[in-house]
Every structure is written in C-alpha cells, then in structure tokens.
Coordinates of C-alpha atoms in Angstrom, one line a residue:
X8 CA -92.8 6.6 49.6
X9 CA -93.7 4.0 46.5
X10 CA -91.4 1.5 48.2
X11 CA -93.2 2.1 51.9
X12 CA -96.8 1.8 50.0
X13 CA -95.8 -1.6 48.6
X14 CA -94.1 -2.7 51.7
X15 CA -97.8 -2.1 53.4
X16 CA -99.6 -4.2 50.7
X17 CA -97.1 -6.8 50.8
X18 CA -97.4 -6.7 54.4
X19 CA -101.0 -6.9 54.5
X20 CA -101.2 -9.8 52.1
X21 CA -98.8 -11.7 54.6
X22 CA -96.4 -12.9 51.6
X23 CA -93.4 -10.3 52.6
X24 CA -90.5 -10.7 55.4
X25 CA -89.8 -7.2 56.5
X26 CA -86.1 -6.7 57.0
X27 CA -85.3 -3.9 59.0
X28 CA -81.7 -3.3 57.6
X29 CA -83.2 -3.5 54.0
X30 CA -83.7 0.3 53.2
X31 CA -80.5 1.8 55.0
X32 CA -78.3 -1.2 52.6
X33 CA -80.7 0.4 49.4
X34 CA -79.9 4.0 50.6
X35 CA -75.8 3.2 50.5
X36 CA -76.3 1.5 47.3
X37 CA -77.6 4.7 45.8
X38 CA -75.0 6.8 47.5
X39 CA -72.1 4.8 46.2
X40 CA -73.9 5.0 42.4
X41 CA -74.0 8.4 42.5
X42 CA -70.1 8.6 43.9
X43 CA -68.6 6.2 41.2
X44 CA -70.6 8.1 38.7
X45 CA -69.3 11.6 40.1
X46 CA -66.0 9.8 39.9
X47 CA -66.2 8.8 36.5
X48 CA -67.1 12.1 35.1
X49 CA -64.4 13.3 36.7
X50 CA -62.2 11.1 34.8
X51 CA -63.5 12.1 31.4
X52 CA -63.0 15.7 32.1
X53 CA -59.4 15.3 33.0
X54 CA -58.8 13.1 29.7
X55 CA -60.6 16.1 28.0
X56 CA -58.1 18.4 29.6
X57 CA -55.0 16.4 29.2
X58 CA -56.1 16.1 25.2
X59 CA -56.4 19.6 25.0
X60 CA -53.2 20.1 26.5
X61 CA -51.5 18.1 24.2
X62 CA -53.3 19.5 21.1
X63 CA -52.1 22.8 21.9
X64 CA -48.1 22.2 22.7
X65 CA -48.0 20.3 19.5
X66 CA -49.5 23.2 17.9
X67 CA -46.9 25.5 19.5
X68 CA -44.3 23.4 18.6
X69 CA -45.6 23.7 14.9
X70 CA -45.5 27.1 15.1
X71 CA -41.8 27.2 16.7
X72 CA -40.7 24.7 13.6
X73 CA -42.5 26.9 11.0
X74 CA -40.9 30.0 12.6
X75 CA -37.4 28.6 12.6
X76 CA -37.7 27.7 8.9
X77 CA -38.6 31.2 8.1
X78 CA -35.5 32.6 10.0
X79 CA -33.1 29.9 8.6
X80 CA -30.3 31.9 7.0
X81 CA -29.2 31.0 3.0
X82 CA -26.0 29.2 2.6
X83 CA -24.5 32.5 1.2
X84 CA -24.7 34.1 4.2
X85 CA -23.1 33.1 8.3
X86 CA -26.2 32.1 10.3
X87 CA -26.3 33.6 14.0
X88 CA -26.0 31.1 16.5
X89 CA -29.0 32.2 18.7
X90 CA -31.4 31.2 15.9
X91 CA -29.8 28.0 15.5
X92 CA -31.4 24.6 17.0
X93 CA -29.2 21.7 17.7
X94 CA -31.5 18.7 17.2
X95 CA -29.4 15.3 18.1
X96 CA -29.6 12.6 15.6
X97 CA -27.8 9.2 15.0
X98 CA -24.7 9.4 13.2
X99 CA -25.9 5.9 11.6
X100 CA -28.8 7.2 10.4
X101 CA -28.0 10.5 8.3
X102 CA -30.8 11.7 5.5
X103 CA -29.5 12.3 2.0
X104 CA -31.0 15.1 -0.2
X105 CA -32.1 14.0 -3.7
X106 CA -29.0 14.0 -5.6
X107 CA -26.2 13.9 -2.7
X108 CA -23.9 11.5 -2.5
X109 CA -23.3 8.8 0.9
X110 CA -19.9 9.8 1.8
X111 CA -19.9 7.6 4.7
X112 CA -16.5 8.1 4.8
X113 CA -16.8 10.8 6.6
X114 CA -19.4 9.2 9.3
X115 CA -18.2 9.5 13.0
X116 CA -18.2 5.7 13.2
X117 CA -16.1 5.6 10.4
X118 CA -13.0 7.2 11.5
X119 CA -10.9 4.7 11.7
X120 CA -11.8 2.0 9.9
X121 CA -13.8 1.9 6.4
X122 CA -16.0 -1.4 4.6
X123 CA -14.0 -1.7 1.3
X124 CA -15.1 -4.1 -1.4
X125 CA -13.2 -5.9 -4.5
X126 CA -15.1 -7.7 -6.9
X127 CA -17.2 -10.3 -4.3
X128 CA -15.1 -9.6 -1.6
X129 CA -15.7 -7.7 1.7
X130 CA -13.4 -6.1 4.2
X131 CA -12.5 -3.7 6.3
X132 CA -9.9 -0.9 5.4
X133 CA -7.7 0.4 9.1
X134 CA -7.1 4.1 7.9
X135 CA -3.8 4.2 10.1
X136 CA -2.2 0.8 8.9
X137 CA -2.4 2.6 5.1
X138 CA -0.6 5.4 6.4
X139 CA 2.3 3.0 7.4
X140 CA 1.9 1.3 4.4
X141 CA 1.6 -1.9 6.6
X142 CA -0.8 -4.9 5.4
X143 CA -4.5 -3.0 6.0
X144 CA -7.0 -4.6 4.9
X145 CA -8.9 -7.5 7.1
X146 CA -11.1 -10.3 5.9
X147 CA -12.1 -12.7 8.1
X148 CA -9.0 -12.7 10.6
X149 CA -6.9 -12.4 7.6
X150 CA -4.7 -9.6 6.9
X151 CA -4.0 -8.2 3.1
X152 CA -1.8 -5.5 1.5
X153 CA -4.3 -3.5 -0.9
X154 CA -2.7 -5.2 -4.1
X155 CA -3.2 -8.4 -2.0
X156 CA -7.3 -7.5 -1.2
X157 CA -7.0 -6.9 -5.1
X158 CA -5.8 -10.2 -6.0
X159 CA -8.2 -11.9 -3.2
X160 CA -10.8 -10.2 -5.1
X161 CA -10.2 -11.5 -8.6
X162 CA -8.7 -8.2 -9.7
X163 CA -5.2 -9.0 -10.0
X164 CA -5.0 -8.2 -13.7
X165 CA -5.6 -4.8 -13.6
X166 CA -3.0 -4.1 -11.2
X167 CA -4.7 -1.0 -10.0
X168 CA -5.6 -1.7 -6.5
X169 CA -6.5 2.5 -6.3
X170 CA -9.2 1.6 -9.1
X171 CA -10.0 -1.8 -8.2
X172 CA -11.3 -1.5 -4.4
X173 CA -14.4 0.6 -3.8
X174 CA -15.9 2.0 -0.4
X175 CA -19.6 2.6 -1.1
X176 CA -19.2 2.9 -4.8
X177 CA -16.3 5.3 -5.0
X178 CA -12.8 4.1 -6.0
X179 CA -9.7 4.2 -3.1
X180 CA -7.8 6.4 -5.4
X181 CA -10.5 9.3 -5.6
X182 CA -11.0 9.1 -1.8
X183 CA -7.2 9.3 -1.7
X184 CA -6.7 12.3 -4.1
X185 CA -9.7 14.3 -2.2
X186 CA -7.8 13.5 1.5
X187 CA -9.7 11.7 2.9
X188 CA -7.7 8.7 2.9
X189 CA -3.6 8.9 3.5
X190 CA -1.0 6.7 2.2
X191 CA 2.4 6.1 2.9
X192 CA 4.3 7.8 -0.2
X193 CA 7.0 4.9 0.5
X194 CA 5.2 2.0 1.0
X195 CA 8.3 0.0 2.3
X196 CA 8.2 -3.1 3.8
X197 CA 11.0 -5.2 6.2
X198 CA 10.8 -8.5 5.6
X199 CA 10.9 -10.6 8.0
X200 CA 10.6 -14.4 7.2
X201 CA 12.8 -16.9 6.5
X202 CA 12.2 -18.1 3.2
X203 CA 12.5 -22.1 1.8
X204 CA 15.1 -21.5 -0.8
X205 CA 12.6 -22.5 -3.6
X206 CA 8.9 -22.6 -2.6
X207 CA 6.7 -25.7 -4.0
X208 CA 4.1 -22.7 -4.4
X209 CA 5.5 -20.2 -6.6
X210 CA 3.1 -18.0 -8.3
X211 CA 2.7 -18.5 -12.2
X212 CA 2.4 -14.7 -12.7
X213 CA 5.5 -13.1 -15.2
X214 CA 7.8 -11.1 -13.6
X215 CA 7.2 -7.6 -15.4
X216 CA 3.7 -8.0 -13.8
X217 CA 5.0 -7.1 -10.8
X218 CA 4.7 -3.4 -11.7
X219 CA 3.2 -2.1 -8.6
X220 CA -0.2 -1.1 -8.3
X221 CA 0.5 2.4 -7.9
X222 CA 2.9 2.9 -10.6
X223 CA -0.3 4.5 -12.5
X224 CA 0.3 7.2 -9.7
X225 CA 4.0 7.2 -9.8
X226 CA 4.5 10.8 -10.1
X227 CA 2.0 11.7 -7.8
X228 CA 3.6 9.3 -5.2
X229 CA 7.3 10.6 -5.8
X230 CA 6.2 14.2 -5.4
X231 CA 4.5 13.6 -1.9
X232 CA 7.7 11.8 -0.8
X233 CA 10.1 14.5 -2.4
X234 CA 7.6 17.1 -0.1
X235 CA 8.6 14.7 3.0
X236 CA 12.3 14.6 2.5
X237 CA 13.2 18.6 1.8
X238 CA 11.9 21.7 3.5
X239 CA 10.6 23.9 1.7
X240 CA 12.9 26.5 2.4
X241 CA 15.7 24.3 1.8
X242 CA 14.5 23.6 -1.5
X243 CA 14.2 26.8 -2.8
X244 CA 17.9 27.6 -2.0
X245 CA 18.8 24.6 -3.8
X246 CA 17.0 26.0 -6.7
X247 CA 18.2 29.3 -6.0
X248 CA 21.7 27.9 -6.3
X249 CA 21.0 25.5 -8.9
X250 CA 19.8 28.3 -11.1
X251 CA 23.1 31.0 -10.3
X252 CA 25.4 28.0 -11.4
X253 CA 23.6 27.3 -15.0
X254 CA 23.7 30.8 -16.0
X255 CA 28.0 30.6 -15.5
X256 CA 27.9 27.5 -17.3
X257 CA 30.7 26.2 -15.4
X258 CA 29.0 23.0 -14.0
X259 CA 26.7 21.3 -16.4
X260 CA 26.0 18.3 -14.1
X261 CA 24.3 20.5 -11.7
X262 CA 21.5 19.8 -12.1
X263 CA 21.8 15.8 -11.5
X264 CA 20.3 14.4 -8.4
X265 CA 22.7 11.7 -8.4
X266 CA 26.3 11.5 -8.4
X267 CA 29.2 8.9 -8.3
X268 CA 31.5 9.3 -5.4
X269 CA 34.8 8.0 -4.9
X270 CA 37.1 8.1 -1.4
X271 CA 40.5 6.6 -1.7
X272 CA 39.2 3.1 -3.2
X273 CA 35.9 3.0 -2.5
X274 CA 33.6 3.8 -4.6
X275 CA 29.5 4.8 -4.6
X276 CA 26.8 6.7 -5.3
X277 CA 25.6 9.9 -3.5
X278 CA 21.5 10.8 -3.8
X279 CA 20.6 14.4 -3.0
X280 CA 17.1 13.4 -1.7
X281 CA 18.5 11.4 0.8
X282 CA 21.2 13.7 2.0
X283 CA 21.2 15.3 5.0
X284 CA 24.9 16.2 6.6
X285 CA 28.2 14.2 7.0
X286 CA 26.2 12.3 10.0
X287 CA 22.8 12.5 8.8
X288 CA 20.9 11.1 6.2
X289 CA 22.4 7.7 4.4
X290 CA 22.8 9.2 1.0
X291 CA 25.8 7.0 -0.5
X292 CA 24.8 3.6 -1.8
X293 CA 27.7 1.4 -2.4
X294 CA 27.2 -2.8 -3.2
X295 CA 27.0 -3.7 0.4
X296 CA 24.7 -0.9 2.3
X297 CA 23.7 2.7 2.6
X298 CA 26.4 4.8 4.5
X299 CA 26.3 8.5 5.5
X300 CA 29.2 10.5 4.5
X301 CA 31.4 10.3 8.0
X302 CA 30.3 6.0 7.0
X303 CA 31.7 6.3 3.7
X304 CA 35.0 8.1 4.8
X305 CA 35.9 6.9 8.1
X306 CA 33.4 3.0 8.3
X307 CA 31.8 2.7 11.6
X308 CA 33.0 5.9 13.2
X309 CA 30.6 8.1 15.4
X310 CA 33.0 11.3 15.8
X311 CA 31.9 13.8 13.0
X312 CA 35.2 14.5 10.7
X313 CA 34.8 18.1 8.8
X314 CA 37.6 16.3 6.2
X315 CA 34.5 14.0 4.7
X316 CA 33.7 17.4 2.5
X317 CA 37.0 17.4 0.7
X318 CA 37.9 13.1 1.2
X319 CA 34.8 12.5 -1.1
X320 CA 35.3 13.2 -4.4
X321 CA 32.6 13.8 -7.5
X322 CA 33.9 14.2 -10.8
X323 CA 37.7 14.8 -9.5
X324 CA 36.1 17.6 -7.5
X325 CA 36.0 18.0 -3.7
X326 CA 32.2 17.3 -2.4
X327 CA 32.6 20.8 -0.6
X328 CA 32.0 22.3 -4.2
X329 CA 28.6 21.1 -4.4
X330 CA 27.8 22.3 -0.7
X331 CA 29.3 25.5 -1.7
X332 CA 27.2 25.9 -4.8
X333 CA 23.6 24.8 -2.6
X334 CA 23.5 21.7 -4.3
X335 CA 23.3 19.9 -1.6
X336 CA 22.3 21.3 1.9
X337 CA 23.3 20.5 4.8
X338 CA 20.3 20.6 7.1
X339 CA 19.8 22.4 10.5
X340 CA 20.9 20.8 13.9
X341 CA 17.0 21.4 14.9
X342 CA 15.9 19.7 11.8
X343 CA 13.1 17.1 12.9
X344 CA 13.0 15.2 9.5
X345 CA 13.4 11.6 8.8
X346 CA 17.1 12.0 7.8
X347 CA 18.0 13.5 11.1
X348 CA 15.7 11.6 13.4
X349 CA 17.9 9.9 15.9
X350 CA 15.6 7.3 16.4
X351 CA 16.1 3.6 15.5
X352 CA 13.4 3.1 13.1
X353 CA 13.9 6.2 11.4
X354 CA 17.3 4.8 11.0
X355 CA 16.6 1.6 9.6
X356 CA 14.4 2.8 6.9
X357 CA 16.9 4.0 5.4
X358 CA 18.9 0.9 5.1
X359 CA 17.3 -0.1 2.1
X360 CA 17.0 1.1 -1.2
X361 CA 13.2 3.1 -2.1
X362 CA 12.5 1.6 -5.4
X363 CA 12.6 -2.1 -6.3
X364 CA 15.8 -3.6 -7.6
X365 CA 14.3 -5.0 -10.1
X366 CA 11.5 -2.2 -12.1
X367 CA 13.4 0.7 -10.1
X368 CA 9.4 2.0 -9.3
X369 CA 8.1 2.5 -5.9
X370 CA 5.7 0.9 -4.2
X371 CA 4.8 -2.0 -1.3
X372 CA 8.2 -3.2 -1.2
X373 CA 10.7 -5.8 0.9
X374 CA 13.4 -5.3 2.1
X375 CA 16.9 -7.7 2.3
X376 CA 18.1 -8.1 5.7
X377 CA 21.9 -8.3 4.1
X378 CA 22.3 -5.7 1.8
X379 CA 20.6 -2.4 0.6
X380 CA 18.3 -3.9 -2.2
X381 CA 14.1 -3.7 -2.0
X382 CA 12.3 -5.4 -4.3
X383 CA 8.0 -6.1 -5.4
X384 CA 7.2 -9.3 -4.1
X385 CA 6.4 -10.4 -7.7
X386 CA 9.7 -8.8 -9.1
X387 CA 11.8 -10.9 -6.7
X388 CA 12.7 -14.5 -7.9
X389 CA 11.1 -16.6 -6.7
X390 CA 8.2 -14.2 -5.9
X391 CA 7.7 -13.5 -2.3
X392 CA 4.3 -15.1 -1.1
X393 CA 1.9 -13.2 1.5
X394 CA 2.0 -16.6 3.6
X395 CA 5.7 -16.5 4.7
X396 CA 5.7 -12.9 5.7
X397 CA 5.5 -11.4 9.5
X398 CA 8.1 -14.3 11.0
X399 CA 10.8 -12.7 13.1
X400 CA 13.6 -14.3 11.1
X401 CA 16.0 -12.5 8.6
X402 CA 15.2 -12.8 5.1
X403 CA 17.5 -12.6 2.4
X404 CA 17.4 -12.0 -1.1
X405 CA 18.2 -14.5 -3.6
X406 CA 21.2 -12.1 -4.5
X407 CA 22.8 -12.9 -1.6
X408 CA 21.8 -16.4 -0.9
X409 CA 23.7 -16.8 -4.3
X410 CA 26.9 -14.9 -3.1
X411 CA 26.9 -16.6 0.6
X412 CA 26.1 -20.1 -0.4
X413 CA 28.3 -20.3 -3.9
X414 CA 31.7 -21.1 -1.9
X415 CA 30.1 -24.4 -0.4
X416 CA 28.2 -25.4 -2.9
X417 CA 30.7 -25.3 -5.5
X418 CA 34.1 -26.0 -3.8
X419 CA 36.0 -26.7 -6.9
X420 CA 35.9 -25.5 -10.3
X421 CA 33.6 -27.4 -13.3
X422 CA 33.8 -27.8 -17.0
X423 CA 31.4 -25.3 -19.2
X424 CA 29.6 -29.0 -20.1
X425 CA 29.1 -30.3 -17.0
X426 CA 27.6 -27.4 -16.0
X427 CA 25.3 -27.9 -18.5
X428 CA 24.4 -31.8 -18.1
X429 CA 23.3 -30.2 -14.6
X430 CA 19.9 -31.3 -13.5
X431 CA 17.5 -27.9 -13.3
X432 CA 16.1 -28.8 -9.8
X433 CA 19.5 -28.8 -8.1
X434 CA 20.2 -25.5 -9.3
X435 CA 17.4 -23.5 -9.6
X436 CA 18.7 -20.5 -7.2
X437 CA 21.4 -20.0 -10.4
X438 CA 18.9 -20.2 -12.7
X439 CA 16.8 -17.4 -11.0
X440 CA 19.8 -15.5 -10.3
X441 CA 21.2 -15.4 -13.8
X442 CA 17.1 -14.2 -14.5
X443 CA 17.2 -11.3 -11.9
X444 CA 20.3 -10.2 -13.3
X445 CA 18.6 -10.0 -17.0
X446 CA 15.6 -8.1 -15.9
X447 CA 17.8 -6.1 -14.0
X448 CA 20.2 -5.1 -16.8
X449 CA 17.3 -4.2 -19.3
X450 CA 16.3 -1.2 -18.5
X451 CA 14.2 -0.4 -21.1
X452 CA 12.4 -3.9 -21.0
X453 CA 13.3 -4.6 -25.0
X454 CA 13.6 -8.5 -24.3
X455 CA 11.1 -8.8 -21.4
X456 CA 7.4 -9.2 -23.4
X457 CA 6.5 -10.9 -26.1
X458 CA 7.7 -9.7 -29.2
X459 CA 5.2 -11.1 -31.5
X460 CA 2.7 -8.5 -29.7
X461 CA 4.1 -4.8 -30.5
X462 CA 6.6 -5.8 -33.1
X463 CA 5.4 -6.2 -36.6
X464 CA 6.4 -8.5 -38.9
X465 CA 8.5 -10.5 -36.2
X466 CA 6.4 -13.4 -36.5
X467 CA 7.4 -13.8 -40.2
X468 CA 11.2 -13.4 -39.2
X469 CA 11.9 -14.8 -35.9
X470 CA 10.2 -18.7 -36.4
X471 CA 10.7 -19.8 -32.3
X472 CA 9.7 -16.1 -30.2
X473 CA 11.3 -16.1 -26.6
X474 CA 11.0 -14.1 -24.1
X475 CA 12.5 -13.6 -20.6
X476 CA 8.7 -13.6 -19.2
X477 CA 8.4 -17.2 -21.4
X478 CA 11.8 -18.4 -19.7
X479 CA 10.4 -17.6 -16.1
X480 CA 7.0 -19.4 -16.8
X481 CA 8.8 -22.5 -18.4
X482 CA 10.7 -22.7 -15.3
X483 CA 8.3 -22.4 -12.4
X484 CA 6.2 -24.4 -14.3
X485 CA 9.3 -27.2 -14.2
X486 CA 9.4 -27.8 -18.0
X487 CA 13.2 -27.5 -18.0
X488 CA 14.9 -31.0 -17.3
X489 CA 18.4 -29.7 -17.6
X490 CA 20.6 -26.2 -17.1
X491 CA 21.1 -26.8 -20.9
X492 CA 17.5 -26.7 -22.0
X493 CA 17.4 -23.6 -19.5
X494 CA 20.5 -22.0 -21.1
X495 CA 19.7 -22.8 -24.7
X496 CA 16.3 -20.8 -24.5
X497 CA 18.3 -17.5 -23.0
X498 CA 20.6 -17.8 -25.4
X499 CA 18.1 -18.2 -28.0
X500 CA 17.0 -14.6 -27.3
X501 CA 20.0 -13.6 -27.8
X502 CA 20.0 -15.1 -31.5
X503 CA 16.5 -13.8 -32.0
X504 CA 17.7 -10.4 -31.3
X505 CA 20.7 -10.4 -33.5
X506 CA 18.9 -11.9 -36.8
X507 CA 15.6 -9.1 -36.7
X508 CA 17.8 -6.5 -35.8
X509 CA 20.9 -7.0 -38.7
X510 CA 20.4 -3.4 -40.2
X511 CA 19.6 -1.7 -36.0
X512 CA 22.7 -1.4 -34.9
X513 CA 21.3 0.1 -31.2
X514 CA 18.9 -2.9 -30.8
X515 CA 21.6 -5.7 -32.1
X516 CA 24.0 -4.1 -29.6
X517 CA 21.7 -4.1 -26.9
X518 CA 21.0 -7.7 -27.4
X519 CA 25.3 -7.8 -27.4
X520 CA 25.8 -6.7 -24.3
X521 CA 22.7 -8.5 -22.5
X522 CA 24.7 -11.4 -23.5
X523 CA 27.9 -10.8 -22.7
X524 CA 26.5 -10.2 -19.4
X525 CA 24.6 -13.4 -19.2
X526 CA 27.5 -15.5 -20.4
X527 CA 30.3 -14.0 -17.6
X528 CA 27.2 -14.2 -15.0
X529 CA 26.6 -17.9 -15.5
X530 CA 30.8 -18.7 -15.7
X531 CA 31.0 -17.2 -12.1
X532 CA 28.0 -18.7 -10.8
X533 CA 28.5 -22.0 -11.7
X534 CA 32.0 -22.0 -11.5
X535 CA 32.8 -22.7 -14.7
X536 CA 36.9 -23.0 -15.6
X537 CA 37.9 -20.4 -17.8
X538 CA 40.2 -22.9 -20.0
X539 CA 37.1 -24.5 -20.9
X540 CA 34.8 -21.6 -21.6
X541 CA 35.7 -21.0 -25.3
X542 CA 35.3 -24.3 -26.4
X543 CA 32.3 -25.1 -24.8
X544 CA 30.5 -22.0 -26.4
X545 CA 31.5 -23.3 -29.7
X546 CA 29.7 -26.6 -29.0

C-alpha cells in the first residue's frame, strides 16, 4: 500500500517511469530473503546439533575411560580378558613411567639389530652375527669384531669390549648376562686370507695384550661351552662313575680331563670334552691335526674298528678302561650334538684347537689352515690385522711358514756367527718364531712384563730390565740392525733371570730351561752346524 500511494504521487507529479515488471521483481526479492534466511537458520541448528553430539560421545567416552580405570585389576592378581582394552600404539613411541628404565632392547624394531656405542663411535650391533661369533658390528659399510668396535672406539686399553660398548647406557655384558643378547661361547674364527709374510703395518701393541676381551668372563664362557658339548644325562654318569672310582682308590688320574695317548708309535693327546665315539668327535690332538679315535688308529679310514678301544693306550692301560669306568662316554647314535653332526661345518670346527696357542684362553680366535693351532690376532706374530681377513685364500700360521719354508731358504748348513752377522730384515719370520715359541713355553708369564713393575727391589739389582714384551716392541719398531743385537737382548733375559734369582732355585731354573729351549730353537731354525755351536756360545 505505502509503495502504491507513492507511486500515485510520483505519478501525479510526472517525475516517475512506471515499470510494470517492477513490483513482481520486488516481491521475488523478498521471497528469496526470507528463503536464504530460512536456510541459514537451518544451518545453525544443525551445527548446534552436531556440537551437541559431539559433547556428549566425548563425555561417554570419559565415562567408559574412568570406568575401565576403576575395574583395572592390581598386578598381584590375573586380569580377565573381557575387561581388558587393546589400544594400538607405536612401538617407536613407548611412554616410560618415572623411574623405568628404556630397555629398547627389547622394542619390536629392535629384534635384530641394536644402536651400540663406544666412546664417540656409533654402530649397529646384528644380534645373529654375535651368536656366530662372526664380525657384528657395522659402521659405515664397515664391519668390526666387538674387540675391534672397541679399539675403533678408542677403548682398546681396557680390553673389555663387554664393559666398553653400551646400547642406550647399559653395558653389552649386562645385556648378555640378563639374555637378552647371545654369544657364541667359542668365538672361533677360520681364517681365510693370505697373509704378506711380514706386514709394513704391524700393530705396536705387546703381545700379552692380546688377552681376549672376554677373558674377564672366562669361566662364565667355558661353562656355557662345557653345557653345549655334554648332555646332561651324560654328564651325570660320568660323575656318577667318576665318583665310584675315587672311593676304590685304584685310579687317581680319574679325574683328569686330559690324557696322553699312545698307538704303536704315535703319540697324542685325548680331551674328554671333545670326545664323542671311535668315529665321532676329534678328541686326540697330535702335532699335525685333530683325529678321532678310528683317525688315530687306522689314518684316513671310514670303516669303524671296535680294536681302537684296546689299540689306544693311556698310562700302559687299554682306553676300554676308561669307557668301562664312565670316564669317557660314548654318545648315542641319535645324538644331535656338534661332535656327531655329520655335517661339513660341524666337522671343520673341530679342526682347530679352542683356545689360542699362544695365552691358552678362549676367545675371537683364527684358525691355521695347516695344522690344529688357533690363535688371538694380537697373540700371533706378527699380529693378524682386521684388513687382510675375509679373502678366500689359505692362511697359515707363522709356525708353519717356518717349518715349510726352512728347507729352501736354508739349503746348507751355517756357522753359529754367521748366523749372527745376519741382517734382521731378512730373517724376521725366525725372529718371530723363536718369540712365539718363548711366549708359548712360559706358562706362567714370569719373563713376559716388565719386571721393574711387580718385583721389588729389581731395579736396584738388575741395571739393563728386558722383557719379552720389550724384545717384541724393539723389533716391530725395527730398532734391531742385526740377528745379534736381536739375540743378545733374549739372552740378556736369561742373564737377568739367573743373577736376581741366585738363592730361587724354582725361578733360576725356570729361566734354565727357557733357555735351553731358546738356544736349541734358534740352532734348528737357522741351521746352525752343531760343530760350531759350543764355541760360538763362548764368544
């Protein structure tokens, strides 16, 4: 009506257009207000809706939370499963209560592998390759033994690799004793890589540094292998037997776990850990290899001969005896152990000898391709260097280098003197034989360390101190021009040894026979003519 009343004045007045389409366009315009208003509270109730729906099945699922809290079981007591809820979460991202330790360790993602550390240094430990005591531990494409990582790491000194590398703060060796890491008990290596005779890069570290890492753990490592080797049944028989015997008294040596064997004109030695039957289980050790008992009697032969019980003899007595008493057991033809695995690995491992040659410990150890010995890479002379290992080519020790190459590099005999006039370079492989031979022979490492250390008043006696270690260090370090110089410093030991010790008889004769040994040692080696020997000494 108000807009019809002022269309009739403006009409009237003559100054307004009438346009017939002009009220049905205003009418839509109104219509389409009111719609997108309609609309727009209809909008605003559904948000309203949708807010309160959320509002409430967050509330719910308060109450559900609070509710399961209330019903969750103490740790005394076995929770039902129905009351349980399984809520997924990352494996990477477990909470820690105040107090509990990160034992990522035992993480999912962490099964196989584990971030180790070492001083500065970072890798990562393969779980499996340390069961096979293979080389486990990999830094930038680079593969290390754990006393390896140890030395990479700046660590070497302590020679405690167990102590020395760390996974997330706790020590290898704690990680080991709870189970969660395995080891191989005999972490025995086969070398294979041809060696030059005498590396330019020989490693300045003494030789009775070369205890292994895990000697600290020696006992604990010789247990788990002794576990390995016998059955538990088979053990207690042995005992059994072992224990009958010692009450008759009529076998003191019992008791021993090794014995000296003889068969016509061979002779050896028989280990009870290793032994198995006449077939199984190379348990006689003679200077050239490890031989079952069928081996030692009969060589090569395949056919199993019952005579090998009464052909081997032990203290004049037939080996039968000590089957007879349970000493030694013969193990079942189902047995699945090491000894009587038929398989060929199985069977080369026991080729070799299980401690080193040299410091008789176990350990990460090499082994010569030409005869039973084993050795730490830092016992053997001249050490063994990570670098040349993992070649496919045989590798001998410097024992038998020595014994194969003496014939052509000494075709005829030599004076005691010109032996010595010798330049040291040319025959260094003597030089470290003649050394291996000493450490070898001292058992109880009396001329090994420095003396000036842990014996007291030596210093004011003894007015030129050496050492075997010293004599090893002079001659990587090439400050011997001559055998002689070489020579006079291992005989000055000898020297030492008998002027401290004039009122010890045990430690002067000691000192004798570590002498006498190195003196018929260095005559064969070099050759020497025995006319001359006696008047060479006495120059």
């Amino acid at each position: 009506v108000a807009w019809f009343a002022k269309f009739c004045l403006q009409s009237r007045a003559g100054s307004f257009t009438f346009n017939e389409k002009l009220p049905k366009k205003v009418e839509e315009d109104k219509k389409q207000k009111a719609s997108a208003e309609a609309e727009e509270e209809e909008e605003k109730e559904e948000e309203k809706e949708e807010e309160e729906k959320t509002r409430r099945k967050n509330s719910k699922q308060k109450e559900r939370s609070e509710s399961a809290e209330e019903e969750q079981p103490s740790t005394s007591t076995q929770s039902n499963p129905s009351q349980k809820r399984k809520v997924q979460r990352p494996t990477h991202c477990l909470r820690f209560r105040k107090g509990e330790k990160d034992d990522i360790w035992t993480w999912p993602i962490y099964k196989t592998q584990l971030p180790v550390t070492c001083g500065d240094k970072e890798g990562i430990l393969i779980r499996n390759k340390l069961a096979k005591g293979e080389r486990c531990i990999a830094v930038q494409g680079r593969w290390f033994t754990p006393s390896g990582f140890e030395e990479f790491g700046g660590k070497k000194s302590s020679r405690k690799w167990k102590c020395s590398i760390r996974c997330s703060g706790t020590n290898l060796g704690e990680l080991i004793q709870e189970g969660h890491l395995i080891t191989s008990p005999d972490f025995k290596r086969r070398k294979s890589a041809q060696r030059a005779l005498f590396p330019s890069n020989q490693s300045r570290v003494s030789i009775t540094q070369s205890e292994e890492d895990d000697d600290d753990d020696k006992d604990e490592v010789e247990e788990e292998a002794e576990q390995e080797r016998e059955e538990g049944e088979r053990e207690e028989q042995a005992k059994t037997a072992e224990g009958g015997s010692n009450k008759g008294g009529s076998h003191g040596a019992v008791k021993k776990s090794v014995f000296k064997v003889t068969c016509e004109n061979i002779n050896g030695t028989l280990y009870k850990h290793r032994f198995a039957s006449g077939l199984c289980g190379k348990s006689i050790r003679t200077d050239q290899r490890w031989m079952t008992p069928v081996e030692f009697v009969k060589g090569e032969s395949a056919l199993e001969d019952p005579s090998w019980k009464k052909d081997i003899q032990w203290d004049g007595k037939p080996l039968s005896l000590l089957i007879e008493s349970k000493i030694l057991v013969i193990h079942s033809l189902l047995c699945k152990c090491n000894l009587c695995s038929s398989t060929a690995n199985d069977r080369h491992d026991q080729d070799n000898d299980d401690d080193c040659f040299i410091c008789r410990s176990q350990g990460s150890l090499i082994c010569c391709d030409k005869c039973p010995r084993s050795f730490h890479q830092r016992c053997h002379l001249p050490n063994v260097d990570d670098a040349i290992l993992g070649d496919d080519f045989p590798w001998m020790c410097t024992f038998c280098v020595q014994r194969i190459s003496q014939p052509w590099r000494y075709p005829k005999k030599i004076t005691y003197q010109e032996a010595l006039t010798c330049r040291i370079s040319d025959h260094l492989l003597e030089c470290q034989y003649l050394l291996l031979c000493l450490y070898q022979a001292d058992e109880d490492y009396i001329f090994v360390k420095d003396p000036c250390i842990n014996v007291r008043n030596y210093i004011s006696v003894i007015k030129t101190p050496i050492w075997l270690d010293r004599v090893v260090e002079k001659l990587q370090q090439n400050l011997y021009q001559s055998v002689q110089h070489f020579e006079s410093d291992v005989q000055l030991i000898f020297t030492n040894c008998a002027t401290f010790n004039r009122d010890n008889a045990e430690f002067r004769g000691m000192g004798e026979r570590l002498k006498d040994l190195f003196e018929r040692e260095f005559k064969s080696t070099f050759s020497i003519q025995l006319q001359h020997s006696t008047a060479s000494n006495s120059q």
